PDB file of C-alpha atoms and ligand atoms in Angstrom:
ATOM      1  CA  MET Z 290    -197.637 -22.433   7.244  1.00 83.00           C
ATOM      2  CA  THR Z 291    -199.179 -22.339   3.748  1.00 87.00           C
ATOM      3  CA  THR Z 292    -201.357 -25.114   2.420  1.00 91.00           C
ATOM      4  CA  ALA Z 293    -198.512 -26.274   0.147  1.00 89.00           C
ATOM      5  CA  GLU Z 294    -196.174 -26.465   3.149  1.00 91.00           C
ATOM      6  CA  ARG Z 295    -198.711 -28.321   5.218  1.00 93.00           C
ATOM      7  CA  ILE Z 296    -199.145 -30.938   2.417  1.00 93.00           C
ATOM      8  CA  ALA Z 297    -195.352 -31.170   2.035  1.00 93.00           C
ATOM      9  CA  ALA Z 298    -194.883 -31.604   5.813  1.00 94.00           C
ATOM     10  CA  GLU Z 299    -197.469 -34.376   5.782  1.00 95.00           C
ATOM     11  CA  GLU Z 300    -195.870 -36.160   2.903  1.00 95.00           C
ATOM     12  CA  ILE Z 301    -192.348 -35.814   4.327  1.00 95.00           C
ATOM     13  CA  SER Z 302    -193.479 -37.128   7.699  1.00 94.00           C
ATOM     14  CA  HIS Z 303    -194.430 -40.492   6.098  1.00 95.00           C
ATOM     15  CA  LEU Z 304    -190.975 -41.131   4.635  1.00 92.00           C
ATOM     16  CA  THR Z 305    -189.184 -44.081   6.007  1.00 89.00           C
ATOM     17  CA  LEU Z 306    -185.342 -44.430   6.050  1.00 85.00           C
ATOM     18  CA  VAL Z 307    -184.990 -40.670   6.579  1.00 92.00           C
ATOM     19  CA  SER Z 308    -183.905 -39.195   9.927  1.00 94.00           C
ATOM     20  CA  LYS Z 309    -185.905 -36.496  11.722  1.00 95.00           C
ATOM     21  CA  SER Z 310    -183.134 -33.933  11.101  1.00 95.00           C
ATOM     22  CA  LEU Z 311    -183.135 -34.600   7.348  1.00 95.00           C
ATOM     23  CA  LYS Z 312    -186.939 -34.374   7.242  1.00 96.00           C
ATOM     24  CA  ASP Z 313    -186.619 -30.927   8.915  1.00 96.00           C
ATOM     25  CA  GLU Z 314    -184.067 -29.999   6.210  1.00 96.00           C
ATOM     26  CA  MET Z 315    -186.451 -31.158   3.471  1.00 97.00           C
ATOM     27  CA  LEU Z 316    -189.289 -29.010   4.794  1.00 96.00           C
ATOM     28  CA  LYS Z 317    -186.969 -26.033   5.207  1.00 96.00           C
ATOM     29  CA  SER Z 318    -185.770 -26.373   1.598  1.00 96.00           C
ATOM     30  CA  PHE Z 319    -189.394 -26.800   0.364  1.00 95.00           C
ATOM     31  CA  THR Z 320    -190.265 -23.507   2.057  1.00 95.00           C
ATOM     32  CA  ARG Z 321    -187.304 -21.902   0.394  1.00 95.00           C
ATOM     33  CA  ARG Z 322    -188.377 -23.376  -2.975  1.00 94.00           C
ATOM     34  CA  ILE Z 323    -191.841 -21.798  -2.557  1.00 93.00           C
ATOM     35  CA  GLU Z 324    -190.246 -18.475  -1.667  1.00 93.00           C
ATOM     36  CA  LEU Z 325    -188.114 -18.580  -4.827  1.00 92.00           C
ATOM     37  CA  PHE Z 326    -190.375 -20.194  -7.371  1.00 91.00           C
ATOM     38  CA  GLU Z 327    -193.917 -20.053  -5.901  1.00 89.00           C
ATOM     39  CA  ASN Z 328    -195.987 -23.210  -5.995  1.00 88.00           C
ATOM     40  CA  VAL Z 329    -195.279 -23.943  -9.550  1.00 89.00           C
ATOM     41  CA  ILE Z 330    -193.488 -26.842 -11.222  1.00 89.00           C
ATOM     42  CA  HIS Z 331    -192.461 -26.635 -14.913  1.00 86.00           C
ATOM     43  CA  PHE Z 332    -192.736 -29.692 -17.053  1.00 86.00           C
ATOM     44  CA  TYR Z 333    -191.118 -29.751 -20.484  1.00 81.00           C
ATOM     45  CA  PRO Z 334    -193.102 -31.968 -22.824  1.00 77.00           C
ATOM     46  CA  GLN Z 335    -190.582 -31.375 -25.581  1.00 76.00           C
ATOM     47  CA  PRO Z 336    -187.181 -31.918 -24.007  1.00 81.00           C
ATOM     48  CA  PHE Z 337    -184.026 -30.907 -25.743  1.00 93.00           C
ATOM     49  CA  THR Z 338    -182.791 -33.622 -28.125  1.00 96.00           C
ATOM     50  CA  PRO Z 339    -179.333 -35.004 -27.428  1.00 97.00           C
ATOM     51  CA  LEU Z 340    -177.022 -35.238 -30.454  1.00 98.00           C
ATOM     52  CA  SER Z 341    -173.744 -37.063 -30.534  1.00 98.00           C
ATOM     53  CA  LEU Z 342    -170.959 -35.309 -32.433  1.00 98.00           C
ATOM     54  CA  THR Z 343    -168.800 -38.455 -32.195  1.00 98.00           C
ATOM     55  CA  ALA Z 344    -171.302 -41.161 -33.077  1.00 97.00           C
ATOM     56  CA  ASP Z 345    -170.705 -43.983 -30.514  1.00 97.00           C
ATOM     57  CA  ARG Z 346    -166.994 -43.160 -30.088  1.00 97.00           C
ATOM     58  CA  CYS Z 347    -165.365 -41.747 -26.956  1.00 98.00           C
ATOM     59  CA  GLN Z 348    -161.711 -41.593 -26.053  1.00 97.00           C
ATOM     60  CA  LEU Z 349    -162.328 -41.712 -22.363  1.00 95.00           C
ATOM     61  CA  SER Z 350    -164.661 -44.565 -21.544  1.00 90.00           C
ATOM     62  CA  CYS Z 351    -165.373 -43.388 -18.027  1.00 97.00           C
ATOM     63  CA  LYS Z 352    -166.105 -46.225 -15.606  1.00 97.00           C
ATOM     64  CA  HIS Z 353    -169.687 -45.192 -14.920  1.00 97.00           C
ATOM     65  CA  CYS Z 354    -170.690 -44.914 -18.588  1.00 96.00           C
ATOM     66  CA  ASN Z 355    -168.240 -46.757 -20.869  1.00 96.00           C
ATOM     67  CA  LYS Z 356    -169.917 -45.045 -23.865  1.00 96.00           C
ATOM     68  CA  HIS Z 357    -173.277 -46.517 -22.923  1.00 96.00           C
ATOM     69  CA  TYR Z 358    -175.223 -43.213 -23.007  1.00 96.00           C
ATOM     70  CA  LEU Z 359    -173.986 -42.364 -26.456  1.00 97.00           C
ATOM     71  CA  GLN Z 360    -176.259 -45.139 -27.785  1.00 95.00           C
ATOM     72  CA  HIS Z 361    -179.311 -43.070 -26.931  1.00 93.00           C
ATOM     73  CA  MET Z 362    -178.217 -40.055 -28.897  1.00 97.00           C
ATOM     74  CA  ILE Z 363    -178.730 -39.213 -32.580  1.00 97.00           C
ATOM     75  CA  ASP Z 364    -175.435 -39.654 -34.503  1.00 98.00           C
ATOM     76  CA  THR Z 365    -174.727 -36.199 -36.044  1.00 98.00           C
ATOM     77  CA  SER Z 366    -170.972 -36.726 -36.577  1.00 97.00           C
ATOM     78  CA  GLN Z 367    -171.428 -36.172 -40.338  1.00 96.00           C
ATOM     79  CA  ASN Z 368    -174.589 -34.075 -40.758  1.00 97.00           C
ATOM     80  CA  LEU Z 369    -175.197 -31.903 -37.666  1.00 98.00           C
ATOM     81  CA  ALA Z 370    -176.833 -28.946 -39.475  1.00 98.00           C
ATOM     82  CA  ASP Z 371    -179.148 -31.153 -41.491  1.00 98.00           C
ATOM     83  CA  VAL Z 372    -180.324 -33.174 -38.458  1.00 98.00           C
ATOM     84  CA  ALA Z 373    -180.830 -29.942 -36.516  1.00 98.00           C
ATOM     85  CA  GLU Z 374    -182.923 -28.445 -39.252  1.00 97.00           C
ATOM     86  CA  GLN Z 375    -185.068 -31.599 -39.565  1.00 97.00           C
ATOM     87  CA  LEU Z 376    -185.603 -31.540 -35.802  1.00 96.00           C
ATOM     88  CA  HIS Z 377    -186.624 -27.853 -35.900  1.00 96.00           C
ATOM     89  CA  ASN Z 378    -189.062 -28.596 -38.769  1.00 96.00           C
ATOM     90  CA  ARG Z 379    -190.591 -31.316 -36.549  1.00 93.00           C
ATOM     91  CA  GLY Z 380    -191.173 -28.859 -33.646  1.00 92.00           C
ATOM     92  CA  THR Z 381    -188.126 -29.408 -31.464  1.00 94.00           C
ATOM     93  CA  ILE Z 382    -187.167 -26.306 -29.580  1.00 94.00           C
ATOM     94  CA  GLY Z 383    -183.706 -27.147 -28.488  1.00 97.00           C
ATOM     95  CA  ILE Z 384    -180.756 -29.498 -28.935  1.00 98.00           C
ATOM     96  CA  ILE Z 385    -177.928 -30.664 -26.693  1.00 98.00           C
ATOM     97  CA  LEU Z 386    -174.673 -31.082 -28.440  1.00 98.00           C
ATOM     98  CA  SER Z 387    -172.892 -34.003 -26.850  1.00 98.00           C
ATOM     99  CA  GLY Z 388    -170.860 -36.961 -27.600  1.00 96.00           C
ATOM    100  CA  GLY Z 389    -167.809 -38.767 -26.482  1.00 96.00           C
ATOM    101  CA  SER Z 390    -164.876 -36.950 -25.162  1.00 98.00           C
ATOM    102  CA  THR Z 391    -161.404 -36.439 -26.426  1.00 97.00           C
ATOM    103  CA  ARG Z 392    -158.475 -37.851 -24.411  1.00 97.00           C
ATOM    104  CA  ASP Z 393    -157.996 -34.406 -22.936  1.00 96.00           C
ATOM    105  CA  GLY Z 394    -161.489 -34.336 -21.489  1.00 97.00           C
ATOM    106  CA  TYR Z 395    -163.409 -31.994 -23.750  1.00 98.00           C
ATOM    107  CA  VAL Z 396    -166.235 -32.654 -26.197  1.00 98.00           C
ATOM    108  CA  PRO Z 397    -165.013 -31.813 -29.734  1.00 97.00           C
ATOM    109  CA  LEU Z 398    -167.531 -29.042 -30.510  1.00 97.00           C
ATOM    110  CA  TYR Z 399    -164.905 -26.953 -32.226  1.00 97.00           C
ATOM    111  CA  GLN Z 400    -164.702 -29.056 -35.373  1.00 95.00           C
ATOM    112  CA  HIS Z 401    -168.371 -28.347 -35.979  1.00 97.00           C
ATOM    113  CA  THR Z 402    -168.294 -24.546 -36.008  1.00 95.00           C
ATOM    114  CA  LYS Z 403    -169.500 -24.316 -39.652  1.00 96.00           C
ATOM    115  CA  ASP Z 404    -172.536 -26.495 -38.958  1.00 97.00           C
ATOM    116  CA  ILE Z 405    -173.296 -24.692 -35.668  1.00 97.00           C
ATOM    117  CA  ASN Z 406    -173.265 -21.348 -37.435  1.00 96.00           C
ATOM    118  CA  LYS Z 407    -175.640 -22.774 -40.024  1.00 97.00           C
ATOM    119  CA  ILE Z 408    -178.005 -23.885 -37.317  1.00 98.00           C
ATOM    120  CA  LYS Z 409    -177.869 -20.483 -35.718  1.00 97.00           C
ATOM    121  CA  GLU Z 410    -178.561 -18.704 -39.038  1.00 97.00           C
ATOM    122  CA  ASN Z 411    -181.360 -21.014 -40.230  1.00 96.00           C
ATOM    123  CA  THR Z 412    -183.263 -22.012 -37.062  1.00 97.00           C
ATOM    124  CA  PRO Z 413    -184.320 -20.564 -33.719  1.00 97.00           C
ATOM    125  CA  LEU Z 414    -183.159 -23.705 -31.910  1.00 97.00           C
ATOM    126  CA  LEU Z 415    -181.801 -23.294 -28.429  1.00 97.00           C
ATOM    127  CA  ILE Z 416    -178.432 -24.907 -28.102  1.00 98.00           C
ATOM    128  CA  SER Z 417    -176.955 -26.512 -24.991  1.00 98.00           C
ATOM    129  CA  ALA Z 418    -173.757 -28.553 -24.939  1.00 98.00           C
ATOM    130  CA  HIS Z 419    -171.853 -30.907 -22.761  1.00 98.00           C
ATOM    131  CA  ILE Z 420    -168.456 -29.354 -22.881  1.00 98.00           C
ATOM    132  CA  GLY Z 421    -166.164 -31.400 -20.587  1.00 97.00           C
ATOM    133  CA  MET Z 422    -163.152 -29.565 -19.215  1.00 98.00           C
ATOM    134  CA  ILE Z 423    -162.005 -26.711 -21.396  1.00 98.00           C
ATOM    135  CA  THR Z 424    -159.343 -24.006 -21.815  1.00 98.00           C
ATOM    136  CA  LYS Z 425    -159.768 -20.286 -21.861  1.00 98.00           C
ATOM    137  CA  GLU Z 426    -159.371 -20.292 -25.650  1.00 98.00           C
ATOM    138  CA  GLN Z 427    -162.046 -22.896 -26.085  1.00 98.00           C
ATOM    139  CA  ALA Z 428    -164.513 -20.926 -23.868  1.00 98.00           C
ATOM    140  CA  LYS Z 429    -164.068 -17.938 -26.167  1.00 98.00           C
ATOM    141  CA  GLN Z 430    -165.430 -20.101 -29.009  1.00 97.00           C
ATOM    142  CA  LEU Z 431    -168.612 -21.092 -27.170  1.00 97.00           C
ATOM    143  CA  HIS Z 432    -170.652 -17.925 -27.523  1.00 97.00           C
ATOM    144  CA  PHE Z 433    -173.217 -19.743 -29.645  1.00 96.00           C
ATOM    145  CA  LEU Z 434    -174.330 -21.654 -26.524  1.00 97.00           C
ATOM    146  CA  ASP Z 435    -177.510 -20.839 -24.717  1.00 97.00           C
ATOM    147  CA  THR Z 436    -176.292 -23.047 -21.845  1.00 98.00           C
ATOM    148  CA  ALA Z 437    -173.020 -24.871 -21.155  1.00 98.00           C
ATOM    149  CA  LEU Z 438    -173.522 -28.136 -19.303  1.00 98.00           C
ATOM    150  CA  ALA Z 439    -170.494 -28.988 -17.179  1.00 98.00           C
ATOM    151  CA  ASP Z 440    -169.911 -31.910 -14.857  1.00 97.00           C
ATOM    152  CA  VAL Z 441    -168.619 -30.668 -11.567  1.00 98.00           C
ATOM    153  CA  ILE Z 442    -166.666 -33.345  -9.707  1.00 98.00           C
ATOM    154  CA  GLY Z 443    -165.637 -32.464  -6.213  1.00 98.00           C
ATOM    155  CA  ASP Z 444    -162.538 -34.666  -5.724  1.00 98.00           C
ATOM    156  CA  ASN Z 445    -159.423 -35.406  -7.645  1.00 98.00           C
ATOM    157  CA  ARG Z 446    -159.575 -39.162  -7.140  1.00 98.00           C
ATOM    158  CA  THR Z 447    -162.861 -39.478  -9.041  1.00 98.00           C
ATOM    159  CA  ILE Z 448    -161.535 -37.420 -11.880  1.00 98.00           C
ATOM    160  CA  HIS Z 449    -158.487 -39.638 -12.116  1.00 98.00           C
ATOM    161  CA  ASP Z 450    -159.808 -43.093 -11.289  1.00 97.00           C
ATOM    162  CA  ILE Z 451    -163.356 -42.923 -12.755  1.00 97.00           C
ATOM    163  CA  LEU Z 452    -163.114 -40.419 -15.570  1.00 97.00           C
ATOM    164  CA  GLY Z 453    -159.607 -41.448 -16.385  1.00 97.00           C
ATOM    165  CA  LEU Z 454    -158.304 -37.901 -16.699  1.00 97.00           C
ATOM    166  CA  GLU Z 455    -155.002 -36.459 -15.598  1.00 97.00           C
ATOM    167  CA  LYS Z 456    -156.831 -33.389 -14.260  1.00 98.00           C
ATOM    168  CA  THR Z 457    -158.022 -32.065 -10.942  1.00 98.00           C
ATOM    169  CA  CYS Z 458    -160.848 -30.082  -9.363  1.00 98.00           C
ATOM    170  CA  ASP Z 459    -158.842 -26.953 -10.307  1.00 98.00           C
ATOM    171  CA  ASP Z 460    -159.402 -27.761 -13.937  1.00 98.00           C
ATOM    172  CA  VAL Z 461    -163.168 -28.191 -13.223  1.00 98.00           C
ATOM    173  CA  GLU Z 462    -163.186 -24.830 -11.541  1.00 98.00           C
ATOM    174  CA  LYS Z 463    -161.204 -23.139 -14.271  1.00 98.00           C
ATOM    175  CA  THR Z 464    -163.755 -24.371 -16.814  1.00 98.00           C
ATOM    176  CA  LEU Z 465    -166.549 -22.649 -14.916  1.00 98.00           C
ATOM    177  CA  GLU Z 466    -164.429 -19.573 -14.438  1.00 98.00           C
ATOM    178  CA  TYR Z 467    -163.641 -19.291 -18.184  1.00 98.00           C
ATOM    179  CA  LEU Z 468    -167.302 -19.713 -19.065  1.00 98.00           C
ATOM    180  CA  ASN Z 469    -168.251 -17.066 -16.513  1.00 97.00           C
ATOM    181  CA  ASP Z 470    -165.636 -14.696 -18.018  1.00 98.00           C
ATOM    182  CA  GLU Z 471    -167.238 -15.108 -21.397  1.00 98.00           C
ATOM    183  CA  LYS Z 472    -170.707 -14.604 -19.833  1.00 98.00           C
ATOM    184  CA  ILE Z 473    -171.872 -18.007 -21.072  1.00 98.00           C
ATOM    185  CA  PRO Z 474    -174.776 -19.276 -18.898  1.00 98.00           C
ATOM    186  CA  ILE Z 475    -173.767 -22.490 -17.040  1.00 98.00           C
ATOM    187  CA  ALA Z 476    -175.686 -25.461 -15.756  1.00 98.00           C
ATOM    188  CA  PRO Z 477    -173.330 -27.490 -13.581  1.00 98.00           C
ATOM    189  CA  HIS Z 478    -174.171 -31.184 -13.176  1.00 98.00           C
ATOM    190  CA  ILE Z 479    -173.381 -32.918  -9.888  1.00 98.00           C
ATOM    191  CA  ILE Z 480    -173.592 -36.728  -9.795  1.00 98.00           C
ATOM    192  CA  VAL Z 481    -174.544 -38.019  -6.376  1.00 98.00           C
ATOM    193  CA  GLY Z 482    -173.030 -41.443  -5.694  1.00 97.00           C
ATOM    194  CA  LEU Z 483    -170.270 -41.278  -8.330  1.00 97.00           C
ATOM    195  CA  SER Z 484    -167.434 -40.601  -5.913  1.00 97.00           C
ATOM    196  CA  ASP Z 485    -165.881 -43.130  -3.533  1.00 94.00           C
ATOM    197  CA  GLU Z 486    -165.437 -40.137  -1.216  1.00 94.00           C
ATOM    198  CA  GLY Z 487    -169.219 -39.789  -0.934  1.00 91.00           C
ATOM    199  CA  LEU Z 488    -170.994 -36.784   0.424  1.00 96.00           C
ATOM    200  CA  GLU Z 489    -167.781 -34.891   1.084  1.00 97.00           C
ATOM    201  CA  SER Z 490    -166.964 -34.793  -2.623  1.00 98.00           C
ATOM    202  CA  GLU Z 491    -170.571 -33.895  -3.609  1.00 98.00           C
ATOM    203  CA  LEU Z 492    -170.792 -30.997  -1.132  1.00 98.00           C
ATOM    204  CA  HIS Z 493    -167.409 -29.764  -2.364  1.00 98.00           C
ATOM    205  CA  ALA Z 494    -168.802 -29.881  -5.932  1.00 98.00           C
ATOM    206  CA  LEU Z 495    -171.707 -27.761  -4.738  1.00 98.00           C
ATOM    207  CA  GLU Z 496    -169.316 -25.227  -3.266  1.00 98.00           C
ATOM    208  CA  ILE Z 497    -167.469 -25.023  -6.528  1.00 98.00           C
ATOM    209  CA  ALA Z 498    -170.657 -24.613  -8.542  1.00 98.00           C
ATOM    210  CA  LYS Z 499    -171.999 -21.923  -6.220  1.00 97.00           C
ATOM    211  CA  LYS Z 500    -169.054 -19.602  -6.925  1.00 97.00           C
ATOM    212  CA  TYR Z 501    -169.918 -19.273 -10.611  1.00 96.00           C
ATOM    213  CA  ASN Z 502    -173.466 -18.153 -10.521  1.00 92.00           C
ATOM    214  CA  PRO Z 503    -175.155 -21.026 -12.319  1.00 97.00           C
ATOM    215  CA  ILE Z 504    -178.519 -20.424 -13.990  1.00 96.00           C
ATOM    216  CA  THR Z 505    -179.531 -23.996 -13.298  1.00 95.00           C
ATOM    217  CA  LEU Z 506    -178.098 -26.778 -11.173  1.00 97.00           C
ATOM    218  CA  VAL Z 507    -178.660 -30.350 -12.307  1.00 97.00           C
ATOM    219  CA  ILE Z 508    -178.400 -33.018  -9.669  1.00 97.00           C
ATOM    220  CA  VAL Z 509    -177.980 -36.456 -11.207  1.00 97.00           C
ATOM    221  CA  VAL Z 510    -178.351 -39.578  -9.055  1.00 97.00           C
ATOM    222  CA  PHE Z 511    -175.864 -42.268 -10.021  1.00 97.00           C
ATOM    223  CA  ILE Z 512    -177.437 -45.539 -11.303  1.00 96.00           C
ATOM    224  CA  PRO Z 513    -175.276 -48.534 -11.935  1.00 97.00           C
ATOM    225  CA  THR Z 514    -175.185 -49.168 -15.655  1.00 96.00           C
ATOM    226  CA  PRO Z 515    -174.823 -52.715 -16.917  1.00 94.00           C
ATOM    227  CA  ASN Z 516    -171.601 -53.585 -18.756  1.00 93.00           C
ATOM    228  CA  THR Z 517    -169.617 -50.777 -17.153  1.00 97.00           C
ATOM    229  CA  PRO Z 518    -166.842 -51.174 -14.524  1.00 97.00           C
ATOM    230  CA  LEU Z 519    -169.257 -49.573 -12.023  1.00 97.00           C
ATOM    231  CA  GLY Z 520    -172.201 -51.839 -12.991  1.00 97.00           C
ATOM    232  CA  ASP Z 521    -172.162 -53.574  -9.652  1.00 96.00           C
ATOM    233  CA  ARG Z 522    -171.790 -50.446  -7.529  1.00 95.00           C
ATOM    234  CA  ASN Z 523    -174.628 -49.730  -5.036  1.00 95.00           C
ATOM    235  CA  LEU Z 524    -177.014 -46.890  -5.509  1.00 96.00           C
ATOM    236  CA  PRO Z 525    -176.200 -43.875  -3.284  1.00 96.00           C
ATOM    237  CA  GLU Z 526    -177.803 -43.628   0.112  1.00 94.00           C
ATOM    238  CA  ILE Z 527    -181.079 -41.769  -0.088  1.00 94.00           C
ATOM    239  CA  SER Z 528    -179.863 -39.604   2.803  1.00 95.00           C
ATOM    240  CA  ASN Z 529    -176.901 -38.434   0.715  1.00 96.00           C
ATOM    241  CA  VAL Z 530    -179.270 -37.529  -2.200  1.00 97.00           C
ATOM    242  CA  ILE Z 531    -181.460 -35.509   0.120  1.00 97.00           C
ATOM    243  CA  LYS Z 532    -178.482 -33.867   1.770  1.00 97.00           C
ATOM    244  CA  VAL Z 533    -177.143 -32.640  -1.602  1.00 98.00           C
ATOM    245  CA  ILE Z 534    -180.531 -31.372  -2.817  1.00 97.00           C
ATOM    246  CA  THR Z 535    -181.409 -29.589   0.439  1.00 97.00           C
ATOM    247  CA  THR Z 536    -177.986 -28.089   0.712  1.00 97.00           C
ATOM    248  CA  ALA Z 537    -178.205 -26.877  -2.917  1.00 97.00           C
ATOM    249  CA  ARG Z 538    -181.571 -25.280  -2.210  1.00 96.00           C
TER     250      ARG Z 538
HETATM  251  S1  SF4 M 232    -166.820 -38.981 -21.645  1.00 94.92           S
HETATM  252 FE1  SF4 M 232    -168.996 -39.072 -21.614  1.00 94.92          FE
HETATM  253  S2  SF4 M 232    -169.562 -40.439 -23.268  1.00 94.92           S
HETATM  254 FE2  SF4 M 232    -167.436 -40.861 -22.797  1.00 94.92          FE
HETATM  255  S3  SF4 M 232    -167.541 -42.534 -21.321  1.00 94.92           S
HETATM  256 FE3  SF4 M 232    -167.411 -40.618 -20.205  1.00 94.92          FE
HETATM  257  S4  SF4 M 232    -169.531 -40.111 -19.723  1.00 94.92           S
HETATM  258 FE4  SF4 M 232    -169.562 -41.574 -21.355  1.00 94.92          FE
END
């Protein structure tokens, strides 16, 4: 056992509310982490800046967000290229194109092609984007992306009842498939605690993500957001969070 593993084992052993078998899984996944990435953690002091292409508007109003998170983004609905250039001049290295969704479940990146081309021509900014669920034709228009950020939901009920979309896990999977076909790097996002179906849904989401060779996996832990229909929902069980992270590793 390496020094890092010994320290990790010691820390893990002090955890309360976590079963012995989960602690074993944590240590196993820590060992795997060291194998893959050595004993190094990267911190990004200059995170990508989120920009909303739709101001504070969204045609979906999902039950866990209800447009809340758009309030923290810079409104670039009218002046995307100018804002991006200003951010670059201030030292920002990357931007996340985001925003509210259309009724069909995709972020309307496609109306901003002219501005996006201008950003690519005039700045070295890295560009990621929340894309939502997309078609094959839309994927073909996303070659400007350094990374596509896609929510991967592992059950149809959550897609219907919480996101309010007449879509299924097949549409989630097709989105990843189309991006893969276009060789666009993907960073699937899995939200632990969003689904009423619990761990089963999240583990299924992991299975879906695994098939499409993601460059990064983002595991988000659901937090109840005030003034949303899920504002009173409990946080997910810590054991579920551990299970998803260790299974992913
Ligand atoms: S589509 Fe995005 S911005 Fe709109 S409510 Fe859902 S999570 Fe919030």
